[in-house]
mmCIF file of C-alpha atoms in Angstrom:
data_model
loop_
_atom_site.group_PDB
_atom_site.id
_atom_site.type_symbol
_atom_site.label_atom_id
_atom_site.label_comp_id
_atom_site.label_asym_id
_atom_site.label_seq_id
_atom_site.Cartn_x
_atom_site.Cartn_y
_atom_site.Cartn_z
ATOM 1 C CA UNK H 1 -57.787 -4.657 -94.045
ATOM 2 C CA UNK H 2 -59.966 -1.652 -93.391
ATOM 3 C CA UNK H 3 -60.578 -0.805 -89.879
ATOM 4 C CA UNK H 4 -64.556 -0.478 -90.405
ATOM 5 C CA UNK H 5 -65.018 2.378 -88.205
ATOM 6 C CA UNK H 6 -62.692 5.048 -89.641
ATOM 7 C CA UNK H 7 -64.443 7.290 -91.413
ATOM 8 C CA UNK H 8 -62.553 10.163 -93.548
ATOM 9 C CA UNK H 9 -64.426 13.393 -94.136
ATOM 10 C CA UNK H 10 -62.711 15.847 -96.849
ATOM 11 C CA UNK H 11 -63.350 19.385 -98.072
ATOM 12 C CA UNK H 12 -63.539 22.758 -96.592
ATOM 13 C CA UNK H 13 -63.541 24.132 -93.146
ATOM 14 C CA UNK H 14 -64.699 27.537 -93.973
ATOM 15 C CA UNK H 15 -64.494 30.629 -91.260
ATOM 16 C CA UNK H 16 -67.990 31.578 -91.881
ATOM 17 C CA UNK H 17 -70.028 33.977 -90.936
ATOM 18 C CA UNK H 18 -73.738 33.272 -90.658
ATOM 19 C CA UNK H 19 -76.538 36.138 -90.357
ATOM 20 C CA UNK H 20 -79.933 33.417 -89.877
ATOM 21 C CA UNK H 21 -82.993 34.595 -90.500
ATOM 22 C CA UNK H 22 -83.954 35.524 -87.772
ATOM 23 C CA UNK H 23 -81.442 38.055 -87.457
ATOM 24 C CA UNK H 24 -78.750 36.413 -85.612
ATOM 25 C CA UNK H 25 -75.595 36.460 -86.306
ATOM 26 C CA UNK H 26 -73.073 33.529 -85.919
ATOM 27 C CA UNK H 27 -69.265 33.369 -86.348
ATOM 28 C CA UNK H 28 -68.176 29.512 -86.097
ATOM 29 C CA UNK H 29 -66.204 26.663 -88.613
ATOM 30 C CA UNK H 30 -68.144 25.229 -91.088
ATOM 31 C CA UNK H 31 -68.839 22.349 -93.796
ATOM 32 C CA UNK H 32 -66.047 19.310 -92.572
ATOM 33 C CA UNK H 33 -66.687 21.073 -89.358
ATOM 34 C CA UNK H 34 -70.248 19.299 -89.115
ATOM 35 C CA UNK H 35 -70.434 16.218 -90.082
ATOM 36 C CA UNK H 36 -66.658 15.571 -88.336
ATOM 37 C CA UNK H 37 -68.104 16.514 -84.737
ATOM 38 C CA UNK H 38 -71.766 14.449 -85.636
ATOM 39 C CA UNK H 39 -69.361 11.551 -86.671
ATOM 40 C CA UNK H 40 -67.304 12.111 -83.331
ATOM 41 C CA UNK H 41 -69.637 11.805 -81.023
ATOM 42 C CA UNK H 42 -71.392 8.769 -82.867
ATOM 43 C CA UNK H 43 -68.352 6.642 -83.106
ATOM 44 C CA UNK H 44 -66.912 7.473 -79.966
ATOM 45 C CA UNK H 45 -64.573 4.941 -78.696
ATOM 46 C CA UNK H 46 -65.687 2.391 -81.852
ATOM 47 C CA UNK H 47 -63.912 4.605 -84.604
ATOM 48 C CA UNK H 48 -61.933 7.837 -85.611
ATOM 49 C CA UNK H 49 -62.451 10.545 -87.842
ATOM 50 C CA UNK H 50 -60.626 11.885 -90.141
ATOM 51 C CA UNK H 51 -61.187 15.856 -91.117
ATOM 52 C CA UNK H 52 -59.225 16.338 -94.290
ATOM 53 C CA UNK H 53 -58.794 20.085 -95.512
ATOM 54 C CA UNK H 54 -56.469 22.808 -96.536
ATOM 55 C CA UNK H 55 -56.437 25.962 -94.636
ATOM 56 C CA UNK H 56 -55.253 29.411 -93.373
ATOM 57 C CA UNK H 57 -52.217 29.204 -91.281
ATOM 58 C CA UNK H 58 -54.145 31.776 -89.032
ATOM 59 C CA UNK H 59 -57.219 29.077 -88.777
ATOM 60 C CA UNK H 60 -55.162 26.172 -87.462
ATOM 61 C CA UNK H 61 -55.259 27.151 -83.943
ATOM 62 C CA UNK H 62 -58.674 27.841 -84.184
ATOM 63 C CA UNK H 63 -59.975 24.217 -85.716
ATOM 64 C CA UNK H 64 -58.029 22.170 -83.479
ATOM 65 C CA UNK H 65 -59.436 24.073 -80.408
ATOM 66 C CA UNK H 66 -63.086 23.444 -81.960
ATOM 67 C CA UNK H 67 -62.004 19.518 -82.358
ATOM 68 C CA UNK H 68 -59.821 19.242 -79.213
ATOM 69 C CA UNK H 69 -62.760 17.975 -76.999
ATOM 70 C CA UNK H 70 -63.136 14.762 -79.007
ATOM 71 C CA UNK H 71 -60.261 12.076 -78.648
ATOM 72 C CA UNK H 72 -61.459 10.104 -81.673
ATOM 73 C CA UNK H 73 -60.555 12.899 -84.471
ATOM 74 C CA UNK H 74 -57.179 12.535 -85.519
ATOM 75 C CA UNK H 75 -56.059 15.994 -87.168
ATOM 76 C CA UNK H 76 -53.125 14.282 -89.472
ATOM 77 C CA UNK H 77 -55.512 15.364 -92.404
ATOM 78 C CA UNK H 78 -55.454 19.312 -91.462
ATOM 79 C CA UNK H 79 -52.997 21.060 -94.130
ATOM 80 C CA UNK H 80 -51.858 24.350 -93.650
ATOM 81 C CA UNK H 81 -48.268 24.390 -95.357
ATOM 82 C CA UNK H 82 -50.045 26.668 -98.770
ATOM 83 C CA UNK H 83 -51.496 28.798 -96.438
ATOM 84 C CA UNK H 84 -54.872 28.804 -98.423
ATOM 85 C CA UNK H 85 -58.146 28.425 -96.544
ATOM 86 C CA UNK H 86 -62.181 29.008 -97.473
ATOM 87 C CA UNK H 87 -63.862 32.278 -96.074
ATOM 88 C CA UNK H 88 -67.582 32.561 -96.437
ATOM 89 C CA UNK H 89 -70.400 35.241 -95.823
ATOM 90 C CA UNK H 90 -74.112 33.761 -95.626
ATOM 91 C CA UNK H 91 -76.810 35.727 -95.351
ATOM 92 C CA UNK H 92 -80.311 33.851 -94.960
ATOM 93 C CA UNK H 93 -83.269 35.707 -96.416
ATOM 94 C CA UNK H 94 -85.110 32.206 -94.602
ATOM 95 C CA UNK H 95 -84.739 29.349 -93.373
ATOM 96 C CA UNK H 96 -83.524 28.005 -96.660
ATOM 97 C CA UNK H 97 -82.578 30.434 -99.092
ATOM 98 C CA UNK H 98 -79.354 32.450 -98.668
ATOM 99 C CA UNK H 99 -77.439 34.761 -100.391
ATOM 100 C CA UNK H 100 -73.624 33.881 -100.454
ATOM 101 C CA UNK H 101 -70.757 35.310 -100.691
ATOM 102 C CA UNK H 102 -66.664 33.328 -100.769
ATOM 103 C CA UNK H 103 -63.988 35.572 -99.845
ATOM 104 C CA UNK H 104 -61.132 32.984 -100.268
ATOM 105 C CA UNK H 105 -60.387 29.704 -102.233
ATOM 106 C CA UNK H 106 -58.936 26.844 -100.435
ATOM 107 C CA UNK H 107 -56.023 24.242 -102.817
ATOM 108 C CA UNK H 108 -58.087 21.711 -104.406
ATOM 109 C CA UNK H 109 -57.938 18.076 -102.104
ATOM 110 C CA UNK H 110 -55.415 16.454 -104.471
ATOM 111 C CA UNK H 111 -54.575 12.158 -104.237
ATOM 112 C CA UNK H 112 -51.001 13.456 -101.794
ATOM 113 C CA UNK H 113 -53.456 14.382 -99.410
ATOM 114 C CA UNK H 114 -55.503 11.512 -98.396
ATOM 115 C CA UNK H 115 -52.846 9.160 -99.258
ATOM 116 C CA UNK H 116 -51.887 7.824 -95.489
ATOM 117 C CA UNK H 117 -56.275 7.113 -95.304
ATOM 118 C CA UNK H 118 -56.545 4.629 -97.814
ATOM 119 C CA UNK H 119 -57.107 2.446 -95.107
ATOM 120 C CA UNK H 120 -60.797 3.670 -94.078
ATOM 121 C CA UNK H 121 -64.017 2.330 -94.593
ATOM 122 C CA UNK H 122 -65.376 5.247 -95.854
ATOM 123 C CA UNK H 123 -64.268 8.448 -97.527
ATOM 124 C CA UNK H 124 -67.068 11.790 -97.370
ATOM 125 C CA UNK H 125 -66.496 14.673 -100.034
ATOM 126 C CA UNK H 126 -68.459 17.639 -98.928
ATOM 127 C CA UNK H 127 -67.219 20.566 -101.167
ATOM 128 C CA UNK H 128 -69.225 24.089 -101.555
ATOM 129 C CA UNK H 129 -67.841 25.028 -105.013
ATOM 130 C CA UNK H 130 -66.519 23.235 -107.934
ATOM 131 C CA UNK H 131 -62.894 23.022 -107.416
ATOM 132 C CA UNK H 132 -62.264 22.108 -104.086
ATOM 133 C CA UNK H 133 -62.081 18.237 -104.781
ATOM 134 C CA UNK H 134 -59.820 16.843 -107.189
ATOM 135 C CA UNK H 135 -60.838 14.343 -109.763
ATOM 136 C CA UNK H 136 -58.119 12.541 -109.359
ATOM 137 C CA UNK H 137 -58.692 11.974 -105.434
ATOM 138 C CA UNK H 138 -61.274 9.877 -105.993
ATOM 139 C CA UNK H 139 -59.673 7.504 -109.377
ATOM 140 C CA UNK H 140 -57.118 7.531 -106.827
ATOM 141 C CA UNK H 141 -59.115 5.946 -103.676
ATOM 142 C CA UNK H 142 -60.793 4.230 -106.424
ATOM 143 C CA UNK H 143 -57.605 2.378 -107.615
ATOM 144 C CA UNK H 144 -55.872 1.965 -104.452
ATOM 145 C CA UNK H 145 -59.014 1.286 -101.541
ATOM 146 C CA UNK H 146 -61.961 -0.605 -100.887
ATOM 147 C CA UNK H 147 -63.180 2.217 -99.365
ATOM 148 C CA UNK H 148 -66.772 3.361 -100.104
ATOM 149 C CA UNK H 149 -66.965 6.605 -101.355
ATOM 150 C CA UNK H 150 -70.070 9.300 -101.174
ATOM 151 C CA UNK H 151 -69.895 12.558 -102.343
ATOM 152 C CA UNK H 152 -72.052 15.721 -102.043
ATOM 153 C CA UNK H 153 -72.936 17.633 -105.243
ATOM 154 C CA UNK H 154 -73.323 20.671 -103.586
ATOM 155 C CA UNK H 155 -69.605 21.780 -104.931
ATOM 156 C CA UNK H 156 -69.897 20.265 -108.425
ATOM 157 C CA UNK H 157 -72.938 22.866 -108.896
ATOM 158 C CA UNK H 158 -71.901 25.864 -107.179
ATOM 159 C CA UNK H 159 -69.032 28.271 -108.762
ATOM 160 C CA UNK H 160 -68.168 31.706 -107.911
ATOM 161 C CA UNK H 161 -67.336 34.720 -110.270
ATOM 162 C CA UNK H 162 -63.960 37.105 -109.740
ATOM 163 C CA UNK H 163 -66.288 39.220 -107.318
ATOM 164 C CA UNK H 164 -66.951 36.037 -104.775
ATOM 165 C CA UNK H 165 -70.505 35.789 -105.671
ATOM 166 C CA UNK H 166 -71.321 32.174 -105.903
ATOM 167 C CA UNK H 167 -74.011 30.888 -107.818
ATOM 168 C CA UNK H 168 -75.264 27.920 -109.177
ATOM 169 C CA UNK H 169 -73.992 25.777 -112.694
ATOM 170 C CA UNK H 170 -74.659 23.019 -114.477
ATOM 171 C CA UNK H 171 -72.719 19.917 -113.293
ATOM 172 C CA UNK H 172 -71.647 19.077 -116.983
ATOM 173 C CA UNK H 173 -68.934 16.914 -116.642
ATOM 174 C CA UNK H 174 -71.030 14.843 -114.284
ATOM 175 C CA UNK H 175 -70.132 11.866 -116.166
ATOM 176 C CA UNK H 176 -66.599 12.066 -115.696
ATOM 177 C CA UNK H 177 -67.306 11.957 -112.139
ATOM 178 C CA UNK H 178 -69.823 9.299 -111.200
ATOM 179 C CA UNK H 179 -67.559 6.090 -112.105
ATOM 180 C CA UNK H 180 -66.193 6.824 -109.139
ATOM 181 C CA UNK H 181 -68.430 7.698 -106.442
ATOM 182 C CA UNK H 182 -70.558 4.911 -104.875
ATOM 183 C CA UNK H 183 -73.043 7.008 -103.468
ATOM 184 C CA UNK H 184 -74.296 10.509 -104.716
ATOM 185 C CA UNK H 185 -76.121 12.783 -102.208
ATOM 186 C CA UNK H 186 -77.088 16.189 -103.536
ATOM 187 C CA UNK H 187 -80.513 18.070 -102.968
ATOM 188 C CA UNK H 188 -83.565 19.318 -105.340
ATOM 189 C CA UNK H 189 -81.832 22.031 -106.813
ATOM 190 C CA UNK H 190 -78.991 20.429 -107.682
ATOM 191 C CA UNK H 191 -80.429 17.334 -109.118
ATOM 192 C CA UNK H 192 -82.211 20.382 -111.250
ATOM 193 C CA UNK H 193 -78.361 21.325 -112.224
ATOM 194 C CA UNK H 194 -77.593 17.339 -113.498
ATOM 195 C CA UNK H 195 -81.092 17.523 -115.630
ATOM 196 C CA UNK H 196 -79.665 19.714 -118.398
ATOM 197 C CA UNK H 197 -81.132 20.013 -122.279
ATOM 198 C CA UNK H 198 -79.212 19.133 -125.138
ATOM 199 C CA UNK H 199 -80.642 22.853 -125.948
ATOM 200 C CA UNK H 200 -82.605 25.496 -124.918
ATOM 201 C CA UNK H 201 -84.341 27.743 -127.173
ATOM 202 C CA UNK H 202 -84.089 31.857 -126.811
ATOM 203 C CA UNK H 203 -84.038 31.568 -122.518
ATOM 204 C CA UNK H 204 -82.826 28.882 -119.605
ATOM 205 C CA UNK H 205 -85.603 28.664 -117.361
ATOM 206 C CA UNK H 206 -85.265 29.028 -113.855
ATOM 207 C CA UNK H 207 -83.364 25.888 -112.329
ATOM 208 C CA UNK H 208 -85.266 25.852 -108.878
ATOM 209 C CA UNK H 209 -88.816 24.711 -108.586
ATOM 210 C CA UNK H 210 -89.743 22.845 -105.157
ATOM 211 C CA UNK H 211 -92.405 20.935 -106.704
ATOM 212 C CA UNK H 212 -90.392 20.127 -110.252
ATOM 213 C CA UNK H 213 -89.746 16.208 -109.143
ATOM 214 C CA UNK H 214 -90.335 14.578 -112.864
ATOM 215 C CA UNK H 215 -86.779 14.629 -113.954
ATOM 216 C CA UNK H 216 -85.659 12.585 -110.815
ATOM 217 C CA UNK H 217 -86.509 9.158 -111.872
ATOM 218 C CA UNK H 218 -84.469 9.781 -115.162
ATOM 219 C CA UNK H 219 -81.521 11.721 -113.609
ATOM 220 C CA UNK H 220 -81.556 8.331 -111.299
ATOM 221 C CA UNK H 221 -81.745 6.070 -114.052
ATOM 222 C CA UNK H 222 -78.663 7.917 -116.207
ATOM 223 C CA UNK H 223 -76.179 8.285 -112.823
ATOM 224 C CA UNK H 224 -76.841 4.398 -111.288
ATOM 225 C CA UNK H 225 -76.289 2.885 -115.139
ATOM 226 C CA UNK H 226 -73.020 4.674 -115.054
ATOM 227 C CA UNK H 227 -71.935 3.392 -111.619
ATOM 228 C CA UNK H 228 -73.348 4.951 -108.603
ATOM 229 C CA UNK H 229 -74.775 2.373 -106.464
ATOM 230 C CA UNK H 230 -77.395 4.953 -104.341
ATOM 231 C CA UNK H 231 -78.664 8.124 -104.972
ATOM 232 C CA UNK H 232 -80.291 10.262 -102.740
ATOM 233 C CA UNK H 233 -82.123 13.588 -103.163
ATOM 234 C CA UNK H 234 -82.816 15.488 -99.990
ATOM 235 C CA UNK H 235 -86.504 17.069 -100.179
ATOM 236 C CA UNK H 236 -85.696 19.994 -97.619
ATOM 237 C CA UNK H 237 -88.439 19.177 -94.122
ATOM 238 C CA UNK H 238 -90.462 16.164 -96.517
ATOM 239 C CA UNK H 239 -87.230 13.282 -96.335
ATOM 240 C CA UNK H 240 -85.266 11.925 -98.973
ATOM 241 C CA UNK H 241 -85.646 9.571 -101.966
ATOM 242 C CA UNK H 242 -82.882 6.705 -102.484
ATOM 243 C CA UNK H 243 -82.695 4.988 -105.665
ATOM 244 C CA UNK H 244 -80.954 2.160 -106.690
ATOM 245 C CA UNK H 245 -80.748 -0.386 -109.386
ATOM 246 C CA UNK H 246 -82.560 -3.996 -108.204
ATOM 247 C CA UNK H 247 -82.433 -6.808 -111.005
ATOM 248 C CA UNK H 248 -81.088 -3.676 -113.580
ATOM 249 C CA UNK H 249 -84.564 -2.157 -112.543
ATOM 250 C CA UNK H 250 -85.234 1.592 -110.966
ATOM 251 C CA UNK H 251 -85.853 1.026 -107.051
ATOM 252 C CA UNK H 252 -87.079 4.130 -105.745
ATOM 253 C CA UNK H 253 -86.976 4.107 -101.635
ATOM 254 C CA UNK H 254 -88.662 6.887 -99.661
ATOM 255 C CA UNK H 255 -87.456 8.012 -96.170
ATOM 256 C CA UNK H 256 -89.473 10.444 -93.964
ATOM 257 C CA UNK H 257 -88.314 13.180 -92.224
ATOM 258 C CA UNK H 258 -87.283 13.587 -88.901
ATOM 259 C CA UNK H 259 -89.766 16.055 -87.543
ATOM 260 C CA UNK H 260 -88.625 19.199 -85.492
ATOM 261 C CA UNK H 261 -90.652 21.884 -83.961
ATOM 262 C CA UNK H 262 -88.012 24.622 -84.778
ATOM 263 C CA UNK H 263 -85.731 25.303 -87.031
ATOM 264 C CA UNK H 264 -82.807 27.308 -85.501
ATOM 265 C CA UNK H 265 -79.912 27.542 -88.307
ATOM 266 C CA UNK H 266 -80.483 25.341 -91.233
ATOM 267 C CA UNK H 267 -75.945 25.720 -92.289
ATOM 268 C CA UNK H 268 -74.061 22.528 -92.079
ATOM 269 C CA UNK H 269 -77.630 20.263 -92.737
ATOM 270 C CA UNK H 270 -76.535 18.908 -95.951
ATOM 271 C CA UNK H 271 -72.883 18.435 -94.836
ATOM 272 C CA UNK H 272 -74.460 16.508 -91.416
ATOM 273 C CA UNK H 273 -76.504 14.505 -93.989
ATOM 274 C CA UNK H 274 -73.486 13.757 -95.754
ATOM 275 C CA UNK H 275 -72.272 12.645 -92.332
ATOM 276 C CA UNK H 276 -75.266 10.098 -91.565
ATOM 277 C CA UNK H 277 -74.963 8.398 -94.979
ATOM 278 C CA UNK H 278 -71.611 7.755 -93.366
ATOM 279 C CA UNK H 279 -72.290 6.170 -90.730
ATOM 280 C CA UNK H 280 -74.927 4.129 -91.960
ATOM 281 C CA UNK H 281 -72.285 2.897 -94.385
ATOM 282 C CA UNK H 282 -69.628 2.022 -92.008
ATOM 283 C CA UNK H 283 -71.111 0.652 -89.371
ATOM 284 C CA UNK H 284 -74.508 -1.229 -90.963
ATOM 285 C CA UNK H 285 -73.629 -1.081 -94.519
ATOM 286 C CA UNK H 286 -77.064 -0.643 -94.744
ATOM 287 C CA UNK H 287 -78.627 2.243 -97.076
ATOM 288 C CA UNK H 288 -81.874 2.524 -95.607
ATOM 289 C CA UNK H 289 -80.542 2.973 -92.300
ATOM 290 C CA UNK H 290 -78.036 5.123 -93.711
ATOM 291 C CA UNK H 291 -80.743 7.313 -95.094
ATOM 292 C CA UNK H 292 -82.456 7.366 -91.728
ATOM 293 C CA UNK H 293 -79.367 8.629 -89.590
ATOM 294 C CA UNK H 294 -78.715 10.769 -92.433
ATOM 295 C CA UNK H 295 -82.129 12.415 -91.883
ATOM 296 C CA UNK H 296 -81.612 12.320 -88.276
ATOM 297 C CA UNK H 297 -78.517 14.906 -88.407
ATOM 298 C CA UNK H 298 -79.634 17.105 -90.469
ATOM 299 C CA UNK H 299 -82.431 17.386 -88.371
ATOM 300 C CA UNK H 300 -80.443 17.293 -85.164
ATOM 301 C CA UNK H 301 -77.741 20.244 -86.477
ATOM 302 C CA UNK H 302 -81.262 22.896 -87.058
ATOM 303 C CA UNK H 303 -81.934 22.390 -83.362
ATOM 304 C CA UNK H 304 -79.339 25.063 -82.188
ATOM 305 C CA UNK H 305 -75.722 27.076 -83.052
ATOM 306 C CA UNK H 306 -73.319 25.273 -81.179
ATOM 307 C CA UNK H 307 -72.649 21.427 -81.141
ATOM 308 C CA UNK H 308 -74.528 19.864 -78.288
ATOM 309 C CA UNK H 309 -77.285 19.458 -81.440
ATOM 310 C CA UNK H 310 -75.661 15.735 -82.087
ATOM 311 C CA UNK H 311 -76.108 13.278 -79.842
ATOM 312 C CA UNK H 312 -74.422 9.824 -78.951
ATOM 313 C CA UNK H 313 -74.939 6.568 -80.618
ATOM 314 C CA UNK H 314 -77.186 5.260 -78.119
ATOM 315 C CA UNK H 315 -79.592 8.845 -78.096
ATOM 316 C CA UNK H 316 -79.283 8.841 -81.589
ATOM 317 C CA UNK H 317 -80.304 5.084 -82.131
ATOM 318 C CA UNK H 318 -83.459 6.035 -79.923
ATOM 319 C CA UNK H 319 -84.085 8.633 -82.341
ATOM 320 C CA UNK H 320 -83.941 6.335 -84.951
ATOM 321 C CA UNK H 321 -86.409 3.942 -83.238
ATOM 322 C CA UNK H 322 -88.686 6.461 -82.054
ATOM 323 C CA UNK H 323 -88.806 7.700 -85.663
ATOM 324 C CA UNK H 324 -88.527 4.604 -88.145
ATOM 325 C CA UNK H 325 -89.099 1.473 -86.036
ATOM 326 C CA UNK H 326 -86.496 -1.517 -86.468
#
């Protein structure tokens, strides 16, 4: 049986270097990193987490310094034998645009590496670019867990070219992929990378517009027919919209924002996100409330550069009340 409070969260722990846009400049662990230390401090003595990632040999000592003040994560999952980690440059022109910049590739997560962890409730994939997760992970988990799985699109629609510039790409195979997740997180911009034509004529306009929402409700429609069970699409400072399938109709939930009054470093949001859909899962198995502490860390982790941004389980269900009510 699944202990219910072990949450697995798998994918890069880049050395990054961060220049914000307000001309800082910050030097720190990223991606797992986030969500692993929200999900720490929120579980506490109910749960442990589980950071699952390849990396430098040179990084090791490093990560399990930044971890070593929580008991609850258990660093079986840490791989350095390949010596291959994830090295990134961002540079923020604002709060949320940034120009990027990968100066190593980390081994894709293959099924060998998550294989003693088939016993948690819940498995998070947070990759950055496109090969960092193995399909065959998740058939894997799939075949041999009841685990629930949710995955970030933020890797399946980022690549980078033989220079390190990364940029963004149609998730095409997207089908292949969402048999197996149970729930799909991803942002505006990258639901505008699942909402390809069969054809464009002469030019492919720009994939970004804020206000382009009109595609959602199909995108929603094709990935919960083909087995997702919730989708959500992060709307930057408005909230999120969940969808899911009610009586084989479209159910289209919206969840606010947590409001801040400013925004310090907007890296590791999405991941935290990732990280509150989580624990919503595990502990509630409830996907409005997972939406609501999902929107709660990401808001939490802009609040400052080092992690006293996450709170406990009690602050952060006072948060939660404060903000949504029961």
């Amino acid at each position: 049986m699944a202990n219910p409070l072990k949450i697995v969260v798998a994918g890069p722990i880049p050395r990054d270097t961060i220049s914000t846009y307000e001309n800082d400049v910050i030097m720190r662990y990223g991606c797992v990193t986030h969500p692993v230390i929200a999900l720490a401090k929120l579980l506490d003595a109910e749960g442990v987490v589980v950071p699952v990632s390849n990396m430098h040999k040179k990084d090791e000592a490093g990560i399990t310094a930044e971890f070593a003040p929580f008991k609850n994560i258990d660093l079986s999952g840490i791989n350095t034998k390949e010596d291959s980690g994830t090295v990134i440059l961002l540079d923020f022109k604002d709060q949320n645009n940034r120009e990027e910049k990968q100066l190593a590739c980390m081994n894709p997560i293959r099924p060998k590496h998550i294989k003693k962890h088939l016993d948690a409730a819940v498995f998070v994939f947070v990759p950055i670019t496109d090969f960092e997760i193995s399909l065959s992970t998740l058939k894997h988990i799939k075949k041999h867990s009841d685990a629930t799985i949710v995955f970030d699109a933020h890797g399946a629609t980022t690549a980078m070219d033989v220079k390190g510039h990364r940029h963004r790409k149609f998730w095409v195979d997207r089908d292949e992929w969402l048999p197996y997740i149970d729930v799909l997180k991803m942002n505006l911009e990258e639901s505008q990378c699942m909402s390809f034509a069969n054809e464009y004529e002469h030019e492919i306009p720009s994939i970004y517009d804020e206000n382009a929402t009109e595609h959602l409700d199909d995108l929603a429609k094709h990935v919960l027919k083909r087995g997702v069970s919730f989708f959500y699409v992060t709307m930057d400072s408005r909230g999120c919209i969940l969808y899911s399938l009610q009586d084989n109709q479209l159910k289209k939930d919206w969840i606010a924002s947590v409001k801040v009054d400013k925004v310090v470093d907007t890296t590791g949001c999405g991941d935290s996100f990732a990280g509150g859909l989580a624990y919503g899962f595990a502990k509630y198995d409830d996907p409005i409330k997972a939406g609501q502490f999902a929107n709660i860390l990401g808001a939490r982790r802009t609040q400052g550069k080092n992690w006293d941004v996450f709170k406990t389980a009690d602050e952060t269900e006072s948060i939660r009340l404060q903000n949504y009510g029961e």
